[in-house]
């Protein structure tokens, strides 16, 4: 029995550490590599959601492709098990390089090519294969340092792997992203990955390496860490160059808030464009048409107390504050960074008519859905100026449940107005918004207005915004009691975008193209993805 135990553990005699120490070091490497691997996954999901949109779809693509690729990697790793040490060293160096630079390449493809979906799938596949190849090789290595039954070895490896994934998953949103950002955070993770993998192989298993493979791994790891270090030094220059490629040369402000990236371009009020997470939200060339059409039909009636959901840029508030008999305006905006710019940026504050200086306006930083659950209500007018419903993070703000909360906040005889998207290019989305409002007990009156966008508009979302403007913006006016009538409290020439007869005629046209029978969108059954 003693002779058998010695023979089983005999492989450990050529290692520079004892069996238990070697086992702990292998499990520590598993922990670090698992944490790095999950950071790569989360970084791809986060950046793809920002660049492409629709976080549900991007997360599904990344995770499904990566899990499939991990299975492929595990099968391919069988060929390397006879040379587990050098194979693991090569795989970790490749994973550090690919994972560490993935955010840079993905952002570069978006900035200079305009398409990042293929790069997303390519990185998900490559990173998944490399992660999948780790476990078979690590199983071989842990058995090399301290032989034990297969069940115990698997339990130890997966325990270290899952705990590492937990640490990496928590470190990404709470440490790496806020402290380093997506690009630098990925580069830093790659350097940690290379250092951990290289240290394990070149120290613990150095006697398993030939002199040639040892030199190869040293040079390879030094090269990978050097590339990541140089990229880290140049990342600010890269970001500036990429931002110019995306937004043009007119970028004045680019800040990463706790919620999103906010970019302002243009030299003054007349040329200002506002981008949120790479999508054009406000263009000074045509925003007045949108905001006049959003606000003024809803103000045709009692309007002493007004609630604006979203609209942190202050442009909807500007239109509301044109009414001298408005007593109070409450703006509920999720991103305090947007409201801060609306107060302090010269061009944006001029565009919103210095709305935040008006003592009647109160700004609240909160999620609109959660805020409404505790709101006291009694608002004559509620204006929903929120991101489009096709963005998956916003679908709850276009659900029947959300409109039920809004209905409770409206005073008797009050009105709600919602931007439902372009009714011509995405009719199912628009009429699903309307159906969801009716499901909450609201009586609806749809209408639309055409837009006009100057050819000088720039930025990554230019084509989409131009299409929306050309097809027109669709709105739904609603009330909890009688069906509201379309009309304007302010008459022309006070409004530049429409006259009351044009508004009434637009409402008639919308009724003629109604899509009947659409089910409402709910929290547990969101339906806006059906037209993406």
Short mmCIF file of C-alpha atoms in Angstrom, two decimals:
data_model
loop_
_atom_site.label_atom_id
_atom_site.label_comp_id
_atom_site.label_asym_id
_atom_site.label_seq_id
_atom_site.Cartn_x
_atom_site.Cartn_y
_atom_site.Cartn_z
CA UNK A 1 0.00 0.00 0.00
CA UNK A 2 2.83 2.40 0.85
CA UNK A 3 4.60 1.61 -2.40
CA UNK A 4 1.37 2.24 -4.32
CA UNK A 5 0.83 5.63 -2.69
CA UNK A 6 4.40 6.59 -3.47
CA UNK A 7 3.94 5.65 -7.09
CA UNK A 8 0.68 7.57 -7.34
CA UNK A 9 2.31 10.68 -5.94
CA UNK A 10 5.59 10.10 -7.61
CA UNK A 11 4.98 12.77 -10.24
CA UNK A 12 5.06 15.45 -7.57
CA UNK A 13 8.70 14.76 -6.66
CA UNK A 14 9.99 16.73 -9.66
CA UNK A 15 7.99 19.85 -8.75
CA UNK A 16 9.57 22.76 -6.81
CA UNK A 17 6.74 22.69 -4.25
CA UNK A 18 4.98 20.06 -2.20
CA UNK A 19 1.76 18.38 -3.42
CA UNK A 20 -0.60 20.40 -1.22
CA UNK A 21 1.11 23.69 -2.03
CA UNK A 22 1.07 22.85 -5.72
CA UNK A 23 -2.61 21.96 -5.53
CA UNK A 24 -3.40 25.28 -3.83
CA UNK A 25 -1.44 27.19 -6.49
CA UNK A 26 -3.30 25.44 -9.32
CA UNK A 27 -6.64 26.21 -7.67
CA UNK A 28 -5.56 29.84 -7.18
CA UNK A 29 -4.81 30.03 -10.91
CA UNK A 30 -8.24 28.52 -11.64
CA UNK A 31 -9.80 31.22 -9.42
CA UNK A 32 -7.99 34.09 -11.17
CA UNK A 33 -8.58 32.75 -14.69
CA UNK A 34 -12.29 32.21 -13.98
CA UNK A 35 -12.63 35.75 -12.68
CA UNK A 36 -10.90 37.12 -15.79
CA UNK A 37 -13.03 34.97 -18.08
CA UNK A 38 -16.28 36.27 -16.63
CA UNK A 39 -15.03 39.85 -16.89
CA UNK A 40 -14.44 39.27 -20.60
CA UNK A 41 -18.00 37.97 -20.99
CA UNK A 42 -19.57 40.86 -19.11
CA UNK A 43 -17.42 43.39 -20.93
CA UNK A 44 -18.60 42.04 -24.30
CA UNK A 45 -22.25 42.12 -23.19
CA UNK A 46 -21.98 45.66 -21.79
CA UNK A 47 -20.12 47.12 -24.75
CA UNK A 48 -22.35 45.38 -27.30
CA UNK A 49 -25.46 46.69 -25.53
CA UNK A 50 -24.00 50.19 -25.70
CA UNK A 51 -22.84 49.99 -29.32
CA UNK A 52 -25.61 47.88 -30.85
CA UNK A 53 -28.48 48.28 -28.38
CA UNK A 54 -31.03 45.77 -27.05
CA UNK A 55 -29.20 44.31 -24.07
CA UNK A 56 -31.32 41.13 -23.99
CA UNK A 57 -30.37 40.15 -27.53
CA UNK A 58 -26.70 40.99 -27.09
CA UNK A 59 -26.46 39.06 -23.81
CA UNK A 60 -28.16 36.07 -25.44
CA UNK A 61 -25.76 36.13 -28.40
CA UNK A 62 -22.62 36.47 -26.29
CA UNK A 63 -23.54 33.88 -23.67
CA UNK A 64 -24.96 31.26 -26.05
CA UNK A 65 -22.04 31.51 -28.49
CA UNK A 66 -19.54 31.48 -25.65
CA UNK A 67 -21.04 28.42 -23.92
CA UNK A 68 -21.10 26.54 -27.23
CA UNK A 69 -17.50 27.55 -27.89
CA UNK A 70 -16.45 26.36 -24.43
CA UNK A 71 -17.63 22.88 -25.36
CA UNK A 72 -15.64 23.04 -28.58
CA UNK A 73 -12.58 24.23 -26.64
CA UNK A 74 -12.85 21.36 -24.18
CA UNK A 75 -12.84 18.84 -27.02
CA UNK A 76 -9.89 20.50 -28.75
CA UNK A 77 -7.91 20.57 -25.50
CA UNK A 78 -7.80 16.75 -25.41
CA UNK A 79 -4.97 16.93 -27.94
CA UNK A 80 -2.91 19.06 -25.55
CA UNK A 81 -3.29 17.01 -22.37
CA UNK A 82 -0.02 15.15 -23.02
CA UNK A 83 1.70 18.57 -22.91
CA UNK A 84 -0.62 20.18 -20.36
CA UNK A 85 1.83 22.71 -18.89
CA UNK A 86 2.98 24.30 -22.13
CA UNK A 87 -0.53 24.03 -23.59
CA UNK A 88 -2.06 25.87 -20.62
CA UNK A 89 0.63 28.56 -20.82
CA UNK A 90 -0.05 29.16 -24.52
CA UNK A 91 -3.83 29.25 -24.02
CA UNK A 92 -3.64 31.73 -21.15
CA UNK A 93 -1.36 34.04 -23.12
CA UNK A 94 -3.75 33.92 -26.09
CA UNK A 95 -6.78 34.45 -23.83
CA UNK A 96 -5.14 37.43 -22.14
CA UNK A 97 -4.35 39.04 -25.48
CA UNK A 98 -7.72 38.35 -27.12
CA UNK A 99 -9.84 39.12 -24.04
CA UNK A 100 -7.79 42.15 -23.04
CA UNK A 101 -8.00 43.79 -26.47
CA UNK A 102 -11.57 42.71 -27.29
CA UNK A 103 -13.14 45.97 -26.10
CA UNK A 104 -10.67 48.06 -28.12
CA UNK A 105 -11.27 46.10 -31.32
CA UNK A 106 -15.04 46.02 -30.84
CA UNK A 107 -15.15 49.78 -30.32
CA UNK A 108 -12.79 50.36 -33.26
CA UNK A 109 -15.00 48.31 -35.58
CA UNK A 110 -17.99 50.38 -34.50
CA UNK A 111 -16.15 53.69 -34.89
CA UNK A 112 -14.40 53.15 -38.22
CA UNK A 113 -16.42 50.43 -39.94
CA UNK A 114 -19.83 51.17 -38.48
CA UNK A 115 -20.57 47.49 -37.74
CA UNK A 116 -19.57 45.54 -34.64
CA UNK A 117 -21.84 42.48 -34.72
CA UNK A 118 -19.37 40.27 -36.56
CA UNK A 119 -16.56 41.27 -34.21
CA UNK A 120 -18.84 40.51 -31.26
CA UNK A 121 -19.56 36.98 -32.47
CA UNK A 122 -15.89 36.42 -33.36
CA UNK A 123 -14.65 37.43 -29.92
CA UNK A 124 -17.38 35.45 -28.16
CA UNK A 125 -16.40 32.35 -30.14
CA UNK A 126 -12.64 32.77 -29.65
CA UNK A 127 -12.79 33.61 -25.95
CA UNK A 128 -15.22 30.76 -25.36
CA UNK A 129 -12.93 28.23 -27.06
CA UNK A 130 -9.95 29.38 -25.00
CA UNK A 131 -11.90 29.32 -21.72
CA UNK A 132 -13.27 25.87 -22.53
CA UNK A 133 -9.78 24.53 -23.14
CA UNK A 134 -8.64 25.51 -19.63
CA UNK A 135 -10.50 22.91 -17.54
CA UNK A 136 -9.19 19.70 -19.18
CA UNK A 137 -5.63 21.02 -18.95
CA UNK A 138 -6.07 22.18 -15.37
CA UNK A 139 -7.50 18.78 -14.47
CA UNK A 140 -4.35 17.19 -15.85
CA UNK A 141 -2.13 19.64 -13.98
CA UNK A 142 -3.85 19.23 -10.62
CA UNK A 143 -3.56 15.47 -10.94
CA UNK A 144 0.09 16.02 -11.80
CA UNK A 145 0.82 17.76 -8.49
CA UNK A 146 -1.46 15.78 -6.17
CA UNK A 147 -3.23 12.69 -7.45
CA UNK A 148 -6.73 12.16 -6.04
CA UNK A 149 -9.97 10.57 -7.14
CA UNK A 150 -11.55 12.17 -10.20
CA UNK A 151 -14.67 13.29 -8.31
CA UNK A 152 -12.65 15.17 -5.71
CA UNK A 153 -10.48 16.84 -8.36
CA UNK A 154 -13.53 17.94 -10.35
CA UNK A 155 -15.20 19.29 -7.18
CA UNK A 156 -12.11 21.32 -6.26
CA UNK A 157 -11.68 22.73 -9.77
CA UNK A 158 -15.29 23.75 -10.20
CA UNK A 159 -15.49 25.22 -6.70
CA UNK A 160 -12.49 27.47 -7.45
CA UNK A 161 -13.92 28.23 -10.91
CA UNK A 162 -17.34 29.27 -9.61
CA UNK A 163 -15.98 31.35 -6.75
CA UNK A 164 -13.64 33.09 -9.20
CA UNK A 165 -16.59 33.76 -11.51
CA UNK A 166 -18.47 35.31 -8.57
CA UNK A 167 -15.57 37.64 -7.77
CA UNK A 168 -15.12 38.60 -11.42
CA UNK A 169 -18.83 39.19 -11.86
CA UNK A 170 -18.94 41.53 -8.87
CA UNK A 171 -15.64 43.24 -9.65
CA UNK A 172 -16.75 44.26 -13.15
CA UNK A 173 -19.68 46.57 -12.27
CA UNK A 174 -18.47 47.74 -8.86
CA UNK A 175 -14.71 48.15 -9.36
CA UNK A 176 -13.42 47.84 -12.92
CA UNK A 177 -16.16 49.72 -14.75
CA UNK A 178 -16.45 52.77 -12.45
CA UNK A 179 -12.71 53.03 -11.70
CA UNK A 180 -11.12 52.11 -15.05
CA UNK A 181 -13.87 52.12 -17.65
CA UNK A 182 -14.56 49.40 -20.22
CA UNK A 183 -11.42 49.72 -22.33
CA UNK A 184 -8.81 50.07 -19.58
CA UNK A 185 -10.66 47.56 -17.42
CA UNK A 186 -10.41 44.89 -20.13
CA UNK A 187 -6.71 45.62 -20.69
CA UNK A 188 -6.00 45.41 -16.96
CA UNK A 189 -7.88 42.11 -16.73
CA UNK A 190 -5.85 40.72 -19.62
CA UNK A 191 -2.59 41.62 -17.86
CA UNK A 192 -3.74 39.86 -14.66
CA UNK A 193 -4.75 36.84 -16.73
CA UNK A 194 -1.36 36.63 -18.45
CA UNK A 195 0.56 37.07 -15.21
CA UNK A 196 -1.41 34.36 -13.37
CA UNK A 197 -1.21 31.80 -16.16
CA UNK A 198 2.43 32.49 -16.90
CA UNK A 199 3.48 32.38 -13.25
CA UNK A 200 1.82 29.01 -12.65
CA UNK A 201 3.44 27.33 -15.63
CA UNK A 202 6.86 28.96 -15.49
CA UNK A 203 7.33 28.37 -11.77
CA UNK A 204 5.34 25.37 -10.56
CA UNK A 205 5.69 23.34 -13.77
CA UNK A 206 8.97 24.72 -15.07
CA UNK A 207 10.64 21.28 -14.89
CA UNK A 208 8.00 19.93 -17.26
CA UNK A 209 9.09 22.44 -19.92
CA UNK A 210 11.92 22.10 -22.38
CA UNK A 211 14.32 25.01 -22.56
CA UNK A 212 12.83 25.97 -25.91
CA UNK A 213 9.21 25.96 -24.67
CA UNK A 214 10.28 27.86 -21.54
CA UNK A 215 11.86 30.63 -23.63
CA UNK A 216 8.80 30.68 -25.89
CA UNK A 217 6.41 31.13 -22.98
CA UNK A 218 8.55 33.81 -21.37
CA UNK A 219 8.79 35.80 -24.60
CA UNK A 220 5.11 35.31 -25.35
CA UNK A 221 3.91 36.46 -21.91
CA UNK A 222 6.29 39.42 -21.90
CA UNK A 223 5.04 40.39 -25.37
CA UNK A 224 1.38 40.08 -24.36
CA UNK A 225 1.82 42.14 -21.20
CA UNK A 226 3.85 44.72 -23.15
CA UNK A 227 1.11 45.02 -25.78
CA UNK A 228 -1.54 45.45 -23.08
CA UNK A 229 0.60 47.99 -21.24
CA UNK A 230 1.22 50.06 -24.38
CA UNK A 231 -2.48 49.91 -25.23
CA UNK A 232 -3.30 51.14 -21.72
CA UNK A 233 -0.96 54.11 -22.13
CA UNK A 234 -2.49 54.98 -25.51
CA UNK A 235 -6.12 54.25 -24.62
CA UNK A 236 -7.01 57.92 -24.08
CA UNK A 237 -5.67 58.86 -27.51
CA UNK A 238 -7.55 55.92 -28.99
CA UNK A 239 -10.79 57.03 -27.35
CA UNK A 240 -10.40 60.56 -28.68
CA UNK A 241 -9.68 59.31 -32.19
CA UNK A 242 -12.60 56.86 -32.08
CA UNK A 243 -14.90 59.54 -30.75
CA UNK A 244 -13.94 61.84 -33.63
CA UNK A 245 -14.65 59.01 -36.07
CA UNK A 246 -18.05 58.42 -34.49
CA UNK A 247 -19.25 61.94 -33.75
CA UNK A 248 -17.09 64.08 -36.01
CA UNK A 249 -14.73 66.85 -34.96
CA UNK A 250 -17.35 68.86 -33.08
CA UNK A 251 -17.32 66.96 -29.77
CA UNK A 252 -17.41 69.48 -26.92
CA UNK A 253 -18.44 67.30 -23.99
CA UNK A 254 -17.99 63.56 -23.48
CA UNK A 255 -18.71 62.23 -19.99
CA UNK A 256 -19.42 58.77 -18.63
CA UNK A 257 -22.09 59.14 -15.97
CA UNK A 258 -23.24 56.40 -13.63
CA UNK A 259 -25.95 55.55 -16.17
CA UNK A 260 -24.58 56.14 -19.68
CA UNK A 261 -22.14 57.98 -21.92
CA UNK A 262 -23.29 61.53 -22.66
CA UNK A 263 -21.81 63.39 -25.64
CA UNK A 264 -22.54 66.94 -26.79
CA UNK A 265 -21.40 68.09 -30.21
CA UNK A 266 -21.72 71.40 -32.02
CA UNK A 267 -20.28 74.81 -31.27
CA UNK A 268 -23.47 76.50 -30.15
CA UNK A 269 -27.19 76.34 -29.59
CA UNK A 270 -28.15 76.06 -33.26
CA UNK A 271 -25.75 73.20 -34.03
CA UNK A 272 -26.04 71.19 -30.81
CA UNK A 273 -26.53 67.41 -30.89
CA UNK A 274 -27.00 65.31 -27.75
CA UNK A 275 -26.02 61.63 -27.80
CA UNK A 276 -26.81 59.13 -25.05
CA UNK A 277 -24.88 55.86 -25.26
CA UNK A 278 -24.03 56.57 -28.87
CA UNK A 279 -27.62 57.29 -29.98
CA UNK A 280 -28.72 60.71 -31.15
CA UNK A 281 -31.42 61.93 -28.76
CA UNK A 282 -31.60 65.64 -29.51
CA UNK A 283 -30.73 67.60 -32.62
CA UNK A 284 -31.16 71.37 -32.36
CA UNK A 285 -32.16 71.43 -36.03
CA UNK A 286 -35.51 69.74 -35.50
CA UNK A 287 -36.04 69.14 -31.78
CA UNK A 288 -38.60 71.94 -31.56
CA UNK A 289 -40.98 69.99 -33.81
CA UNK A 290 -40.77 66.94 -31.60
CA UNK A 291 -41.10 68.77 -28.29
CA UNK A 292 -43.89 71.08 -29.42
CA UNK A 293 -45.86 68.09 -30.70
CA UNK A 294 -45.18 66.17 -27.50
CA UNK A 295 -46.15 68.88 -25.03
CA UNK A 296 -48.76 71.26 -26.38
CA UNK A 297 -51.65 68.90 -27.26
CA UNK A 298 -51.46 67.56 -23.69
CA UNK A 299 -51.58 71.11 -22.29
CA UNK A 300 -54.97 71.75 -23.91
CA UNK A 301 -56.92 71.68 -20.66
CA UNK A 302 -56.09 72.08 -16.97
CA UNK A 303 -52.30 72.21 -16.61
CA UNK A 304 -51.43 73.80 -13.29
CA UNK A 305 -49.36 70.78 -12.17
CA UNK A 306 -47.20 68.95 -14.71
CA UNK A 307 -45.07 65.82 -14.38
CA UNK A 308 -42.34 65.07 -16.94
CA UNK A 309 -40.95 61.53 -16.96
CA UNK A 310 -37.48 61.61 -18.50
CA UNK A 311 -36.72 64.80 -20.34
CA UNK A 312 -33.65 65.64 -18.27
CA UNK A 313 -32.40 67.81 -21.14
CA UNK A 314 -35.02 70.39 -20.13
CA UNK A 315 -36.51 70.75 -23.62
CA UNK A 316 -39.97 69.43 -22.76
CA UNK A 317 -39.89 71.59 -19.62
CA UNK A 318 -39.08 74.59 -21.81
CA UNK A 319 -42.35 74.11 -23.69
CA UNK A 320 -44.36 73.55 -20.49
CA UNK A 321 -42.96 76.69 -18.86
CA UNK A 322 -44.22 78.82 -21.76
CA UNK A 323 -47.58 78.69 -19.97
CA UNK A 324 -47.67 81.38 -17.31
CA UNK A 325 -50.49 79.63 -15.43
CA UNK A 326 -48.40 76.51 -14.79
CA UNK A 327 -47.89 76.31 -11.04
CA UNK A 328 -45.30 73.53 -10.71
CA UNK A 329 -43.31 71.19 -12.95
CA UNK A 330 -41.63 68.00 -11.71
CA UNK A 331 -38.97 66.38 -13.89
CA UNK A 332 -38.12 62.76 -12.99
CA UNK A 333 -34.82 61.88 -14.71
CA UNK A 334 -32.73 58.77 -14.05
CA UNK A 335 -29.37 60.31 -15.01
CA UNK A 336 -28.27 63.20 -12.84
CA UNK A 337 -25.44 63.84 -15.31
CA UNK A 338 -27.95 64.85 -18.00
CA UNK A 339 -29.75 67.30 -15.75
CA UNK A 340 -26.40 68.70 -14.63
CA UNK A 341 -25.42 69.41 -18.24
CA UNK A 342 -28.86 70.87 -18.93
CA UNK A 343 -28.21 73.36 -16.13
CA UNK A 344 -24.54 74.18 -16.78
CA UNK A 345 -23.70 73.64 -20.45
CA UNK A 346 -24.02 76.96 -22.22
CA UNK A 347 -25.46 75.69 -25.51
CA UNK A 348 -27.85 73.15 -23.96
CA UNK A 349 -29.09 75.56 -21.29
CA UNK A 350 -29.73 78.19 -23.99
CA UNK A 351 -31.59 75.60 -26.06
CA UNK A 352 -33.84 74.65 -23.14
CA UNK A 353 -34.49 78.30 -22.35
CA UNK A 354 -32.72 78.03 -18.97
CA UNK A 355 -35.65 75.94 -17.77
CA UNK A 356 -33.83 74.82 -14.64
CA UNK A 357 -33.58 78.40 -13.44
CA UNK A 358 -37.36 78.64 -13.26
CA UNK A 359 -38.48 78.35 -9.60
CA UNK A 360 -41.55 76.40 -10.69
CA UNK A 361 -39.39 73.45 -11.80
CA UNK A 362 -38.25 70.67 -9.45
CA UNK A 363 -35.82 67.99 -10.67
CA UNK A 364 -35.87 64.51 -9.13
CA UNK A 365 -33.18 61.90 -9.81
CA UNK A 366 -34.99 58.55 -9.86
CA UNK A 367 -36.18 55.66 -11.99
CA UNK A 368 -39.59 56.72 -13.30
CA UNK A 369 -41.21 53.32 -12.66
CA UNK A 370 -40.08 53.10 -9.04
CA UNK A 371 -40.80 56.77 -8.38
CA UNK A 372 -44.39 56.44 -9.57
CA UNK A 373 -45.00 53.59 -7.13
CA UNK A 374 -44.65 56.07 -4.24
CA UNK A 375 -45.90 59.25 -5.95
CA UNK A 376 -48.89 61.04 -4.44
CA UNK A 377 -50.46 61.93 -7.79
CA UNK A 378 -52.78 64.77 -8.65
CA UNK A 379 -50.97 65.88 -11.81
CA UNK A 380 -53.02 67.62 -14.49
CA UNK A 381 -50.57 66.63 -17.23
CA UNK A 382 -48.05 63.77 -17.40
CA UNK A 383 -45.52 63.91 -20.24
CA UNK A 384 -43.55 60.74 -21.01
CA UNK A 385 -40.32 61.83 -22.72
CA UNK A 386 -38.44 58.53 -22.46
CA UNK A 387 -36.07 56.48 -24.68
CA UNK A 388 -37.71 54.50 -27.47
CA UNK A 389 -39.45 51.25 -26.42
CA UNK A 390 -37.28 49.09 -28.71
CA UNK A 391 -34.37 49.61 -26.30
CA UNK A 392 -34.86 46.65 -23.98
CA UNK A 393 -33.93 48.55 -20.81
CA UNK A 394 -36.85 50.90 -21.54
CA UNK A 395 -39.54 48.31 -22.29
CA UNK A 396 -40.84 48.37 -18.71
CA UNK A 397 -41.53 52.10 -19.17
CA UNK A 398 -43.88 51.22 -22.04
CA UNK A 399 -45.70 48.38 -20.28
CA UNK A 400 -49.34 48.17 -19.21
CA UNK A 401 -48.17 48.08 -15.59
CA UNK A 402 -46.27 51.34 -16.03
CA UNK A 403 -49.27 53.07 -17.56
CA UNK A 404 -51.38 51.78 -14.69
CA UNK A 405 -49.07 53.62 -12.28
CA UNK A 406 -49.27 56.76 -14.44
CA UNK A 407 -53.07 56.59 -14.46
CA UNK A 408 -53.05 56.68 -10.66
CA UNK A 409 -50.87 59.81 -10.72
CA UNK A 410 -53.22 61.73 -13.04
CA UNK A 411 -55.82 64.04 -11.54
CA UNK A 412 -59.46 63.76 -12.67
CA UNK A 413 -59.68 65.29 -16.12
CA UNK A 414 -55.91 65.10 -16.55
CA UNK A 415 -54.01 63.85 -19.57
CA UNK A 416 -50.99 61.73 -20.43
CA UNK A 417 -48.93 61.98 -23.62
CA UNK A 418 -46.44 59.35 -24.77
CA UNK A 419 -43.98 59.21 -27.65
CA UNK A 420 -44.62 55.79 -29.18
CA UNK A 421 -41.98 55.74 -31.93
CA UNK A 422 -42.28 56.29 -35.70
CA UNK A 423 -45.69 54.91 -36.74
CA UNK A 424 -44.73 54.50 -40.41
CA UNK A 425 -41.47 52.60 -40.12
CA UNK A 426 -42.42 50.65 -36.95
CA UNK A 427 -46.22 50.47 -36.85
CA UNK A 428 -46.41 47.40 -34.58
CA UNK A 429 -44.28 49.12 -31.97
CA UNK A 430 -46.41 52.27 -32.04
CA UNK A 431 -49.75 50.49 -31.86
CA UNK A 432 -48.46 48.14 -29.14
CA UNK A 433 -47.72 51.25 -27.05
CA UNK A 434 -51.28 52.41 -27.68
CA UNK A 435 -52.71 48.97 -26.83
CA UNK A 436 -50.69 48.90 -23.59
CA UNK A 437 -52.12 52.27 -22.58
CA UNK A 438 -55.66 51.06 -23.26
CA UNK A 439 -54.96 47.91 -21.22
CA UNK A 440 -54.27 50.21 -18.25
CA UNK A 441 -57.74 51.74 -18.57
CA UNK A 442 -56.71 54.89 -20.44
CA UNK A 443 -58.73 56.33 -23.34
CA UNK A 444 -56.36 57.10 -26.20
CA UNK A 445 -56.08 59.55 -29.07
CA UNK A 446 -53.09 58.87 -31.43
CA UNK A 447 -51.51 61.51 -33.66
CA UNK A 448 -48.26 62.12 -35.53
CA UNK A 449 -46.13 64.92 -36.90
CA UNK A 450 -43.49 64.92 -39.60
CA UNK A 451 -39.92 65.95 -38.89
CA UNK A 452 -37.27 67.86 -40.77
CA UNK A 453 -33.63 67.07 -40.18
CA UNK A 454 -30.83 69.12 -41.65
CA UNK A 455 -28.30 67.31 -43.84
CA UNK A 456 -25.56 68.61 -41.56
CA UNK A 457 -26.52 66.21 -38.78
CA UNK A 458 -23.66 63.88 -37.86
CA UNK A 459 -22.92 61.00 -35.59
CA UNK A 460 -23.43 57.25 -35.39
CA UNK A 461 -27.22 57.42 -35.18
CA UNK A 462 -27.67 59.90 -38.01
CA UNK A 463 -29.36 57.49 -40.42
CA UNK A 464 -31.78 56.19 -37.79
CA UNK A 465 -32.70 59.67 -36.60
CA UNK A 466 -33.14 60.86 -40.18
CA UNK A 467 -35.47 57.93 -40.90
CA UNK A 468 -37.52 58.70 -37.80
CA UNK A 469 -37.74 62.36 -38.77
CA UNK A 470 -38.71 61.65 -42.37
CA UNK A 471 -41.45 59.23 -41.32
CA UNK A 472 -42.60 61.41 -38.47
CA UNK A 473 -42.95 60.99 -34.74
CA UNK A 474 -45.97 59.21 -33.35
CA UNK A 475 -47.66 60.22 -30.09
CA UNK A 476 -50.56 58.97 -28.02
CA UNK A 477 -52.65 61.39 -25.97
CA UNK A 478 -54.70 59.66 -23.28
CA UNK A 479 -56.79 60.23 -20.20
CA UNK A 480 -58.28 58.10 -17.42
CA UNK A 481 -61.81 59.37 -18.06
CA UNK A 482 -63.24 60.65 -21.31
CA UNK A 483 -61.24 60.34 -24.48
CA UNK A 484 -59.27 63.62 -24.79
CA UNK A 485 -59.80 65.86 -27.78
CA UNK A 486 -56.91 67.02 -29.93
CA UNK A 487 -56.34 70.72 -29.71
CA UNK A 488 -53.81 73.42 -28.82
CA UNK A 489 -53.89 75.79 -25.90
CA UNK A 490 -51.22 77.90 -27.62
CA UNK A 491 -52.23 79.00 -31.12
CA UNK A 492 -50.01 79.90 -34.03
CA UNK A 493 -47.78 81.82 -34.54
CA UNK A 494 -46.71 80.73 -31.03
CA UNK A 495 -45.99 77.23 -32.38
CA UNK A 496 -43.70 76.68 -35.35
CA UNK A 497 -44.39 72.99 -35.91
CA UNK A 498 -48.16 72.76 -36.38
CA UNK A 499 -51.54 74.42 -36.42
CA UNK A 500 -54.61 73.06 -34.68
CA UNK A 501 -56.28 72.00 -37.97
CA UNK A 502 -53.08 70.13 -38.92
CA UNK A 503 -53.08 68.38 -35.56
CA UNK A 504 -56.72 67.33 -35.83
CA UNK A 505 -56.18 66.09 -39.38
CA UNK A 506 -53.11 64.11 -38.25
CA UNK A 507 -55.26 62.42 -35.61
CA UNK A 508 -57.84 61.39 -38.23
CA UNK A 509 -55.14 59.94 -40.45
CA UNK A 510 -53.72 57.91 -37.61
CA UNK A 511 -57.11 56.37 -36.86
CA UNK A 512 -57.37 55.29 -40.50
CA UNK A 513 -54.15 53.24 -40.28
CA UNK A 514 -54.78 51.68 -36.86
CA UNK A 515 -53.52 48.10 -36.39
CA UNK A 516 -56.30 46.42 -34.40
CA UNK A 517 -56.01 43.36 -32.21
CA UNK A 518 -52.45 43.85 -30.95
CA UNK A 519 -51.89 42.53 -27.41
CA UNK A 520 -50.44 44.89 -24.82
CA UNK A 521 -46.84 44.71 -23.64
CA UNK A 522 -46.42 43.70 -20.00
CA UNK A 523 -43.49 43.23 -17.65
CA UNK A 524 -43.58 39.46 -18.03
CA UNK A 525 -44.40 39.51 -21.74
CA UNK A 526 -42.62 42.42 -23.46
CA UNK A 527 -43.62 42.62 -27.11
CA UNK A 528 -41.58 45.43 -28.60
CA UNK A 529 -38.84 43.05 -29.76
CA UNK A 530 -41.21 41.58 -32.35
CA UNK A 531 -40.49 44.42 -34.80
CA UNK A 532 -36.75 44.84 -34.31
#
